[in-house]
Coordinates of C-alpha atoms in Angstrom, one line a residue:
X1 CA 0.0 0.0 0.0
X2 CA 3.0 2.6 0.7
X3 CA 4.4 1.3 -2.4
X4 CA 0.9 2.4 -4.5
X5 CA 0.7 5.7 -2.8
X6 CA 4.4 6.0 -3.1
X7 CA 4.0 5.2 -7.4
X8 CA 0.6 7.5 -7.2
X9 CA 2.7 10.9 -5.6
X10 CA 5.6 10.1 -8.3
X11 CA 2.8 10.0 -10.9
X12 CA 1.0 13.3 -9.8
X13 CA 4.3 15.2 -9.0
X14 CA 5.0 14.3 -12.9
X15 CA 1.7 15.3 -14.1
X16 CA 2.3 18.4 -12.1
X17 CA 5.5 19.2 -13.8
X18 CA 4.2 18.6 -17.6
X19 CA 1.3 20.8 -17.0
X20 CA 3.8 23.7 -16.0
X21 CA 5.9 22.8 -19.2
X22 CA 3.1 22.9 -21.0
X23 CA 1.8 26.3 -19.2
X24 CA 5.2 27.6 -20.3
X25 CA 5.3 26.2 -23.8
X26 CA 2.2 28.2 -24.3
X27 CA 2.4 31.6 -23.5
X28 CA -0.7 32.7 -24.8
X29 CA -2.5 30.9 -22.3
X30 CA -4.5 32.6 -19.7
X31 CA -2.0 34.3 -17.0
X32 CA -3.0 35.9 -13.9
X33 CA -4.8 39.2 -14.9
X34 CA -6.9 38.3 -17.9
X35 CA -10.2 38.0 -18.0
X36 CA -13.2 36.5 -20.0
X37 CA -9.9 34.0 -21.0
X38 CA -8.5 36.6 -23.2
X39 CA -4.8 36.9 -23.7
X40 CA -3.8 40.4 -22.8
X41 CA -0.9 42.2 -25.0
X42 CA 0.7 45.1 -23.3
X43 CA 2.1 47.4 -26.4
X44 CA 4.1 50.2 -25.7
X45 CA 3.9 53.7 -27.6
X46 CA 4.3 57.5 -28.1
X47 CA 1.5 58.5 -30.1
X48 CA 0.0 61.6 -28.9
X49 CA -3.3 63.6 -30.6
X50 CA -4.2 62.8 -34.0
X51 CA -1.8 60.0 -34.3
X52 CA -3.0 58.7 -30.8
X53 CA -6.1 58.3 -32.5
X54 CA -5.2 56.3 -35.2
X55 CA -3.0 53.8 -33.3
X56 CA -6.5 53.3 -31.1
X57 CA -8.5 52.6 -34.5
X58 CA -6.1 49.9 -35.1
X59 CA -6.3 48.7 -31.4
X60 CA -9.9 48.5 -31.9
X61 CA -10.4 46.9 -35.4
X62 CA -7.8 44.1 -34.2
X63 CA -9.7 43.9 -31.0
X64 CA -12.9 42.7 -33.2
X65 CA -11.2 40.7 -35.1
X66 CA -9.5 38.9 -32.5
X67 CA -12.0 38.5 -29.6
X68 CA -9.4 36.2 -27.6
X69 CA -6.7 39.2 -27.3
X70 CA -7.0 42.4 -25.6
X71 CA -4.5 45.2 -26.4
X72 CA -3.1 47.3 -23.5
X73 CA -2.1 50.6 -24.6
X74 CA 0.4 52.3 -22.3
X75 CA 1.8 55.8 -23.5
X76 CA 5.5 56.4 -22.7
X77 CA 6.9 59.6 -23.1
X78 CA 10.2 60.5 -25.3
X79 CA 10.2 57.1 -26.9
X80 CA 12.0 57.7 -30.7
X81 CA 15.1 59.3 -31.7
X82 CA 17.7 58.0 -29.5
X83 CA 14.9 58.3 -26.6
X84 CA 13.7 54.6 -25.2
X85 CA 15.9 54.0 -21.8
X86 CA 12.6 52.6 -20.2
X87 CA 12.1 50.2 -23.0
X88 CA 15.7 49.2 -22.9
X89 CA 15.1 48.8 -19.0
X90 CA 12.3 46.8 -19.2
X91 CA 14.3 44.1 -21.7
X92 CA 17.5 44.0 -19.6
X93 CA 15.0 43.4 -16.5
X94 CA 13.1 40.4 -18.3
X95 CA 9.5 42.4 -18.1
X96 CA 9.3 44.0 -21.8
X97 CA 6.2 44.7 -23.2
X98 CA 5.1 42.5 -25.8
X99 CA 4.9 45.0 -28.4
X100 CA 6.3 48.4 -29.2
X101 CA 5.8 50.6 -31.7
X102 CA 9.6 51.9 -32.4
X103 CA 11.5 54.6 -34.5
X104 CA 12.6 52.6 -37.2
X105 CA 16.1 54.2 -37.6
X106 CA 17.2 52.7 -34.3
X107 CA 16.2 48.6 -35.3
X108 CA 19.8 48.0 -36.6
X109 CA 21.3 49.2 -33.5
X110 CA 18.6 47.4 -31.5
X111 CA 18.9 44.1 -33.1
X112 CA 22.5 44.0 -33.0
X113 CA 22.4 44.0 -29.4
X114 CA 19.9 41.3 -29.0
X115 CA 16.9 43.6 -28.2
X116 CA 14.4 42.8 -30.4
X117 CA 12.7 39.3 -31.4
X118 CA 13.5 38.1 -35.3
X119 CA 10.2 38.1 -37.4
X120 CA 12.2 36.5 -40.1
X121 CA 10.2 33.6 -40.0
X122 CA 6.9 34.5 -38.6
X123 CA 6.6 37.0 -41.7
X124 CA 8.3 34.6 -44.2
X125 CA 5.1 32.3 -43.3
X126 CA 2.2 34.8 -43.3
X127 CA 3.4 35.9 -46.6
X128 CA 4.8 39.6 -45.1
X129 CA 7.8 40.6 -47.6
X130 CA 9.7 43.4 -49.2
X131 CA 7.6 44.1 -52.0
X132 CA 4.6 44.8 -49.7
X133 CA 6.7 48.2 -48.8
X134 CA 8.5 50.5 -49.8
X135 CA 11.9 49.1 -49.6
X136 CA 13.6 51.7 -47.5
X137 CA 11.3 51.2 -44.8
X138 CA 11.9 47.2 -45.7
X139 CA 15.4 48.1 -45.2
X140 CA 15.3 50.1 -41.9
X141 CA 13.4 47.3 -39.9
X142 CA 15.9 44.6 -40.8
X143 CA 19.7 43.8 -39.7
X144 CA 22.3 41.5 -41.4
X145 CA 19.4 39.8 -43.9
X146 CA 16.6 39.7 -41.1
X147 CA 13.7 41.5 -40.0
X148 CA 13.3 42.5 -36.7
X149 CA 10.5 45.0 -37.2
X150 CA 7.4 45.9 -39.4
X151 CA 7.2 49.1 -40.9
X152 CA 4.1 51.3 -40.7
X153 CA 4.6 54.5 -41.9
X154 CA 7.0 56.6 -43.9
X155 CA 6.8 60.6 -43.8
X156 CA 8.7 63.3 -45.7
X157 CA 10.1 67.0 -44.7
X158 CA 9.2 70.3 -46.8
X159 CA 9.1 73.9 -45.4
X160 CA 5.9 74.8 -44.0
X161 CA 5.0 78.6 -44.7
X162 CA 2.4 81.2 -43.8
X163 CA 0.9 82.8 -47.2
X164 CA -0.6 85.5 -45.2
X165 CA 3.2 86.5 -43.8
X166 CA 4.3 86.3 -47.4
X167 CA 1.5 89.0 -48.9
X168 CA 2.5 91.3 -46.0
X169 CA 6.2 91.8 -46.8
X170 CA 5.5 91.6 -50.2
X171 CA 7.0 88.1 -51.2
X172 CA 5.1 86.3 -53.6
X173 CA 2.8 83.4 -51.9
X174 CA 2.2 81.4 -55.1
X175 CA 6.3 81.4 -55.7
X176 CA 8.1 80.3 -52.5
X177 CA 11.9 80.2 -52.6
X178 CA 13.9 77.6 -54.0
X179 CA 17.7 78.5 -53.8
X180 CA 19.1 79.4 -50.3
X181 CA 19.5 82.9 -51.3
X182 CA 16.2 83.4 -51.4
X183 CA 15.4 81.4 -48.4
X184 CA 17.6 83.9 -46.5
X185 CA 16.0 87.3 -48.3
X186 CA 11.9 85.8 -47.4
X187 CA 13.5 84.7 -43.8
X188 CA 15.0 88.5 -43.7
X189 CA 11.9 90.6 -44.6
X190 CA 9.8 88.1 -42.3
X191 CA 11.5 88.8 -39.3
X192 CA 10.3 91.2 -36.9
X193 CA 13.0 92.1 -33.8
X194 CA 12.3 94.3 -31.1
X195 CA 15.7 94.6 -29.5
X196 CA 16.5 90.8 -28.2
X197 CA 12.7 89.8 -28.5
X198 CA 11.2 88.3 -31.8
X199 CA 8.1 89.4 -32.5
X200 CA 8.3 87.0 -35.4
X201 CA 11.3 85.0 -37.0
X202 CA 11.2 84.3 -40.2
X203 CA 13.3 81.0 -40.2
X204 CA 15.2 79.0 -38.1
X205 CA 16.9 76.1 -39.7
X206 CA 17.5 74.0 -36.7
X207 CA 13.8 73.9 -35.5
X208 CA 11.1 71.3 -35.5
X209 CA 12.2 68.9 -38.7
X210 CA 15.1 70.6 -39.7
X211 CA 17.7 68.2 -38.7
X212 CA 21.5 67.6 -39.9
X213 CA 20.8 65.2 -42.0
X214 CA 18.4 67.1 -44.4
X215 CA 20.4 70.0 -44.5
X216 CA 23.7 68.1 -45.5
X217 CA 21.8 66.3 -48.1
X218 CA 20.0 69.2 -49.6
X219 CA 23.8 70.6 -49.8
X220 CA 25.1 67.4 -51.8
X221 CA 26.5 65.8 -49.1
X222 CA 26.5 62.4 -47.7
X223 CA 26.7 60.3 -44.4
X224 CA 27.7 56.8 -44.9
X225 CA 29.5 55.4 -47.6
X226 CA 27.9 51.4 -47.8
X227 CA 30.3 49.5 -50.4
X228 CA 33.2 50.8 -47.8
X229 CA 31.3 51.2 -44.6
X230 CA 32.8 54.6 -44.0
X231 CA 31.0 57.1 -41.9
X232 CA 31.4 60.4 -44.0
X233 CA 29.9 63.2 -41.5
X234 CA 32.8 65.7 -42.4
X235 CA 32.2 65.1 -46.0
X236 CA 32.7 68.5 -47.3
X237 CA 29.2 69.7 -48.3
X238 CA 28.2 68.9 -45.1
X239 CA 30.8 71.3 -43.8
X240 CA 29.4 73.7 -46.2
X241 CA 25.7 73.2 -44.8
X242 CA 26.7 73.4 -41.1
X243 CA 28.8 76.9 -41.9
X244 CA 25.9 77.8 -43.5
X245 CA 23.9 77.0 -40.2
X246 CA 26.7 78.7 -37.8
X247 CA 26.5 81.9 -39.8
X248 CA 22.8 82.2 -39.7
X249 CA 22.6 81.9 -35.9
X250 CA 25.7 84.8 -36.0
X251 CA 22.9 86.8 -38.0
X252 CA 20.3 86.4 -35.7
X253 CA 22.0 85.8 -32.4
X254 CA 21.5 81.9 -31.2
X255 CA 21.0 82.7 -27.8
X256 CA 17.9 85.6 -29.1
X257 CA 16.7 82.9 -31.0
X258 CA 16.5 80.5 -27.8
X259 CA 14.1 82.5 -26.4
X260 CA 11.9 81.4 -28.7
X261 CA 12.5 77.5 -29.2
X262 CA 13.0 77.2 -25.6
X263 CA 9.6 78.5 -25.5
X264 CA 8.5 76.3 -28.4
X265 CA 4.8 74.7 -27.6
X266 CA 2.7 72.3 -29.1
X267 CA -0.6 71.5 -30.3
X268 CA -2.5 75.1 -30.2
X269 CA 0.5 76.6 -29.3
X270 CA 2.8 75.3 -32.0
X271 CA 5.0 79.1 -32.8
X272 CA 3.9 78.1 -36.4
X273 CA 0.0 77.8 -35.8
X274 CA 0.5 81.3 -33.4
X275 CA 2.3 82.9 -36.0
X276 CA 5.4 83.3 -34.3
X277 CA 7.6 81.6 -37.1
X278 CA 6.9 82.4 -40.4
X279 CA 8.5 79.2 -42.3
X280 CA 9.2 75.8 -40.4
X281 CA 10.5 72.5 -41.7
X282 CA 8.0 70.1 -41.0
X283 CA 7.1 66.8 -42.0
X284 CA 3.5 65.4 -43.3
X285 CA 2.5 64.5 -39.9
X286 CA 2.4 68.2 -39.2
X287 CA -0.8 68.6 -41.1
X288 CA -3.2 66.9 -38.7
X289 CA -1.9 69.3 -36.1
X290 CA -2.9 71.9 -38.3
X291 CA -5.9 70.7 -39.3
X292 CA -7.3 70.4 -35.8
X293 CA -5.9 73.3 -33.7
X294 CA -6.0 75.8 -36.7
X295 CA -8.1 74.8 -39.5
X296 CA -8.0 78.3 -41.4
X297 CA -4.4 78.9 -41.2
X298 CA -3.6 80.3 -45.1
X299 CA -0.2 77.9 -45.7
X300 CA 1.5 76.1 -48.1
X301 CA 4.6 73.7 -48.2
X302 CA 7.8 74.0 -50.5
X303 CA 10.8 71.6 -50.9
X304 CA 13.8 72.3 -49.1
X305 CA 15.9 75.2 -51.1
X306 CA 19.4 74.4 -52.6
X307 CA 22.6 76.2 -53.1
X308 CA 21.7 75.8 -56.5
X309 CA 18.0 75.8 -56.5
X310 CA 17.5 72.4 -58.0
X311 CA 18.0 68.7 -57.2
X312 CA 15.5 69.0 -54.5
X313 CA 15.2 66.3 -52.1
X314 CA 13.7 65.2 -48.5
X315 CA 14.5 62.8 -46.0
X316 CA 12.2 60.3 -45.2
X317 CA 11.8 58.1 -41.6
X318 CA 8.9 56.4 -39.7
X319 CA 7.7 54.2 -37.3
X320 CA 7.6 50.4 -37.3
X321 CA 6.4 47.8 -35.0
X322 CA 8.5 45.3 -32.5
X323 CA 8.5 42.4 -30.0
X324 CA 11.1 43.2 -27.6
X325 CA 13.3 40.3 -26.5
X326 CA 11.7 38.5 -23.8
X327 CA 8.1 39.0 -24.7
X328 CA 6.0 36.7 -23.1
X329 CA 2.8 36.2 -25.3
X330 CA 5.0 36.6 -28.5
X331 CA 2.3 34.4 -30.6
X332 CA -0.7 37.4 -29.9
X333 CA 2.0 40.4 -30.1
X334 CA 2.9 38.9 -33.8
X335 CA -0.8 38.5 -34.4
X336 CA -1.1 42.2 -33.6
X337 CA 2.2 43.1 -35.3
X338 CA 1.0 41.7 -38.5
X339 CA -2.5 43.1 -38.6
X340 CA -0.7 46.7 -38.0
X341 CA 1.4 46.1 -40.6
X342 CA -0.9 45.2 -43.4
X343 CA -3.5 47.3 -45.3
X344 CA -6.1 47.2 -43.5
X345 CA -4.9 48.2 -40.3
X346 CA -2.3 50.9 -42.3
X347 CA -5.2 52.3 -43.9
X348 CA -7.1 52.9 -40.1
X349 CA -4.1 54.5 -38.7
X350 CA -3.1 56.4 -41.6
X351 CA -6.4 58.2 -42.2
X352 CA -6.5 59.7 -39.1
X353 CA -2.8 60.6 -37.8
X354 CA -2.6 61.7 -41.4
X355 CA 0.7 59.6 -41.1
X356 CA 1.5 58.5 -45.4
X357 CA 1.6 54.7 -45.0
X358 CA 4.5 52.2 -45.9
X359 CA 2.9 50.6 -48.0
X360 CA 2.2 52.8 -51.6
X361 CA -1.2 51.6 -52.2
X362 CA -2.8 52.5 -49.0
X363 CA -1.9 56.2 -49.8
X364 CA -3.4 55.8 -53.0
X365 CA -6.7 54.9 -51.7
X366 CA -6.5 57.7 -49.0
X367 CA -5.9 59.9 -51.9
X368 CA -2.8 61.6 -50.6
X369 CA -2.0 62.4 -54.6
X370 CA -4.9 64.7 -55.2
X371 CA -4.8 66.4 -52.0
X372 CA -3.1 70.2 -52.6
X373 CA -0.5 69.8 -49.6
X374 CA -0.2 66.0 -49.5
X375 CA 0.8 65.6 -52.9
X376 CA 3.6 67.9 -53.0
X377 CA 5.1 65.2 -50.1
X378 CA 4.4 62.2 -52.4
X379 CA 5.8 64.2 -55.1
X380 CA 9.4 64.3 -53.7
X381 CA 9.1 60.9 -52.3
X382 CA 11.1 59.4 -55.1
X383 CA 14.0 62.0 -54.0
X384 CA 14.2 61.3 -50.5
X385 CA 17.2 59.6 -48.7
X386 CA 16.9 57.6 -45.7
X387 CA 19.6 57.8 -42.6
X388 CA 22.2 55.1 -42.8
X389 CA 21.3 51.5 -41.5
X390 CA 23.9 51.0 -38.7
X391 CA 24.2 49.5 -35.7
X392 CA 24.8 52.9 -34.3
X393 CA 22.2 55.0 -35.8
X394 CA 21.4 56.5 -32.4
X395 CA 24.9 57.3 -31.6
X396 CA 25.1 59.3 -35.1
X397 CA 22.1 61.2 -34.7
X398 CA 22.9 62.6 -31.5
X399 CA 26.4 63.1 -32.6
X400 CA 25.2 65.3 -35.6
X401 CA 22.7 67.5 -33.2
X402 CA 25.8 67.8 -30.6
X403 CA 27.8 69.2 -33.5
X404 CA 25.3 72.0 -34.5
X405 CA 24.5 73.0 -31.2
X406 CA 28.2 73.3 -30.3
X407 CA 28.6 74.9 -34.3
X408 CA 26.1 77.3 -33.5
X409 CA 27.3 78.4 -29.8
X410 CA 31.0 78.6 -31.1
X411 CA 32.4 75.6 -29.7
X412 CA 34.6 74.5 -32.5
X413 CA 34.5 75.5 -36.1
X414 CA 31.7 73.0 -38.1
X415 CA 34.8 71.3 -39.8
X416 CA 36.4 70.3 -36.3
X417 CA 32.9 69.6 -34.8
X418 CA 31.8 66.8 -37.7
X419 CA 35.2 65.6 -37.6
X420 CA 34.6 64.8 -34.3
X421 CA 31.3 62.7 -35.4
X422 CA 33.2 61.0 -38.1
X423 CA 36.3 60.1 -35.7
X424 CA 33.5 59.0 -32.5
X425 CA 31.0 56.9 -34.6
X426 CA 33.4 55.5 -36.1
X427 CA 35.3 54.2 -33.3
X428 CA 32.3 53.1 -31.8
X429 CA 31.4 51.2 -35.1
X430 CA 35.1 49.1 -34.9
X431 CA 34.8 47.9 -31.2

């Protein structure tokens, strides 16, 4: 009789212990917190307003489709461009969310480090490839031959300009500048300076959008060279673009000029809706802003001006989608990743944040080509760059805004300052 009961308690311990190997195999399965048997997803983002919107359509549609899983949204500040220590916390600690929705320039940089899942065969067998996108954004979201992310949307950068400023100075509204000349001239007679206070500045080529990288390419310059994997910061039209940069915040005084981007709000308060900057680089995004907080603002949108006046281009980034190493319901978060990442669920965020898809036919059927502002963005799409895929993208980027701000405040001459990026970025890339 010991002996049975002995054989019995061997024989339940062993059930016991498949049951948790199952429980584990199985992540998906109910855990402590879900109700109704529904697999809850926790999906980390920075969406705010109109774009806030459209990542909640897509929340909800998937929701409807997919009854078993429920989708919990948490907002975290600051997340993009070099910005996601909490993310990076939460992988390092084991407790990542399942999803993210992630800045699609930092994936390489991500990936390399073991930070994200590979989707490399979960796409591979729902049929998700290259030719769904447009292959930058393919491109972005993959490292070494795999994909670690799916893109969602792609964006592009003009100058933003208020038509109403234009007719008052006596520029013409309907012929916005194209060389750098003329962008200086309209950002002259726009200005209005009452001692060390702006009234109204007509320019400011660091603000919002207006990043190193556009201004070195809409110079002729480059940042990477890929057949020799040399970083090319100090290339010497960049140079040129950042002296152009330093001498324009000697014109206007840099630290006059901080009084008003350290000011800088958003939403209703954006300088741009308010009318405190007459001409902003801004992306497509920008529109919905507009659209809600100032509906009647008289603007327009030009490409970025040359030396030259031609060979216009943009740069273009965007968002993607991830499963941060160590998700623990990785079979739901791919199930949401996907739907994101396909029309349908493009189409719902895109109509509302106003964000262009990454996918060309989506912003077809939104009609982005026939709208009077949209289509000057798709129009230059076929022009614009993308940053270089590296495993430190971040490091770059905040590299390249270290040398203007130090370029701009006379720390250095722009030559010493982005031979500094070259020299720092690339040491980083050799270790």
């Amino acid at each position: 009789m010991v002996y049975k009961k002995s054989v019995l308690f061997k024989l339940m311990s062993l059930l016991f212990v498949f049951v948790l190997v199952l429980s584990g195999c199985s992540s998906d399965k109910k855990v402590e917190g879900d109700k109704d048997g529904k697999t809850t997803i926790t999906f980390w983002h920075s969406t705010t307003s109109e774009t806030a919107k459209g990542m909640n359509n897509v929340i909800k549609a998937f929701e409807k489709q997919n009854p078993d899983i429920k989708v919990k949204s948490v907002y975290i500040a600051n997340q993009g461009e070099g910005s996601n220590e909490k993310l990076l916390t939460s992988i390092a600690g084991g407790n990542p969310p399942d999803a993210a929705y992630f800045d699609r320039f930092e994936v390489a940089s991500w990936a390399a480090k073991g930070s994200l899942e590979d989707l490399t065969e979960l796409a591979a067998a729902d049929g998700i490839k290259k030719e769904n996108y447009y292959p930058y954004t393919w491109d972005e979201a993959s490292y070494e031959g795999k994909l670690y992310g799916i893109p969602t949307t792609t964006d592009a950068r003009l100058v933003f300009y208020n038509k109403d400023h234009f007719k008052e100075v006596g520029l013409d509204p309907e012929n916005p500048p194209k060389t750098i000349k003329e962008l200086e001239d309209a950002a002259s007679k726009l200005t209005i300076k009452d001692g060390k206070r702006f009234k109204r500045i007509g320019f400011i080529p660091w603000y919002a959008q207006g990043w190193f990288y556009g201004w070195g390419w809409t110079f002729g310059g480059d940042f990477y060279d890929k057949e020799t994997k040399t970083v090319t910061a100090n290339d010497p039209k960049n140079v040129e673009a950042l002296e152009w940069i330093t001498d324009f915040a000697k014109k206007y005084n840099v630290e006059d000029i901080s009084g008003v981007t350290d000011s800088q709000g958003t939403g209703a308060m954006d300088p741009f809706l308010t009318g405190q900057i007459s001409m902003k680089i801004s992306g497509n995004f920008n529109v919905a802003t507009i659209d809600m907080y100032k509906p009647d603002l008289n603007y327009g949108v030009f490409p970025i001006p040359t030396p030259t006046g031609t060979d216009h281009t943009t740069w273009s980034g965007g968002w993607s989608v991830v499963i941060p190493k160590g998700a623990k319901k990785k079979e739901a978060a791919w199930k949401f990743l996907k739907f994101f990442g396909e029309e349908e669920g493009q189409k719902l965020f895109s109509e509302s944040s106003r964000d262009f898809s990454a996918i060309e036919s989506v912003n077809i059927d939104l009609g982005y080509a026939d709208d009077p502002i949209f289509k000057e963005f798709i129009n230059i799409l076929p022009n614009s760059k993308s940053r270089p895929v590296m495993t430190e993208g971040s490091l770059y980027w905040n590299e390249l805004q270290t040398a203007v701000e130090n370029s701009t405040r006379d720390k250095g001459t722009p030559k010493e300052n982005l031979d500094k990026v070259t020299k720092t970025v690339t040491d980083a890339l050799e270790k």
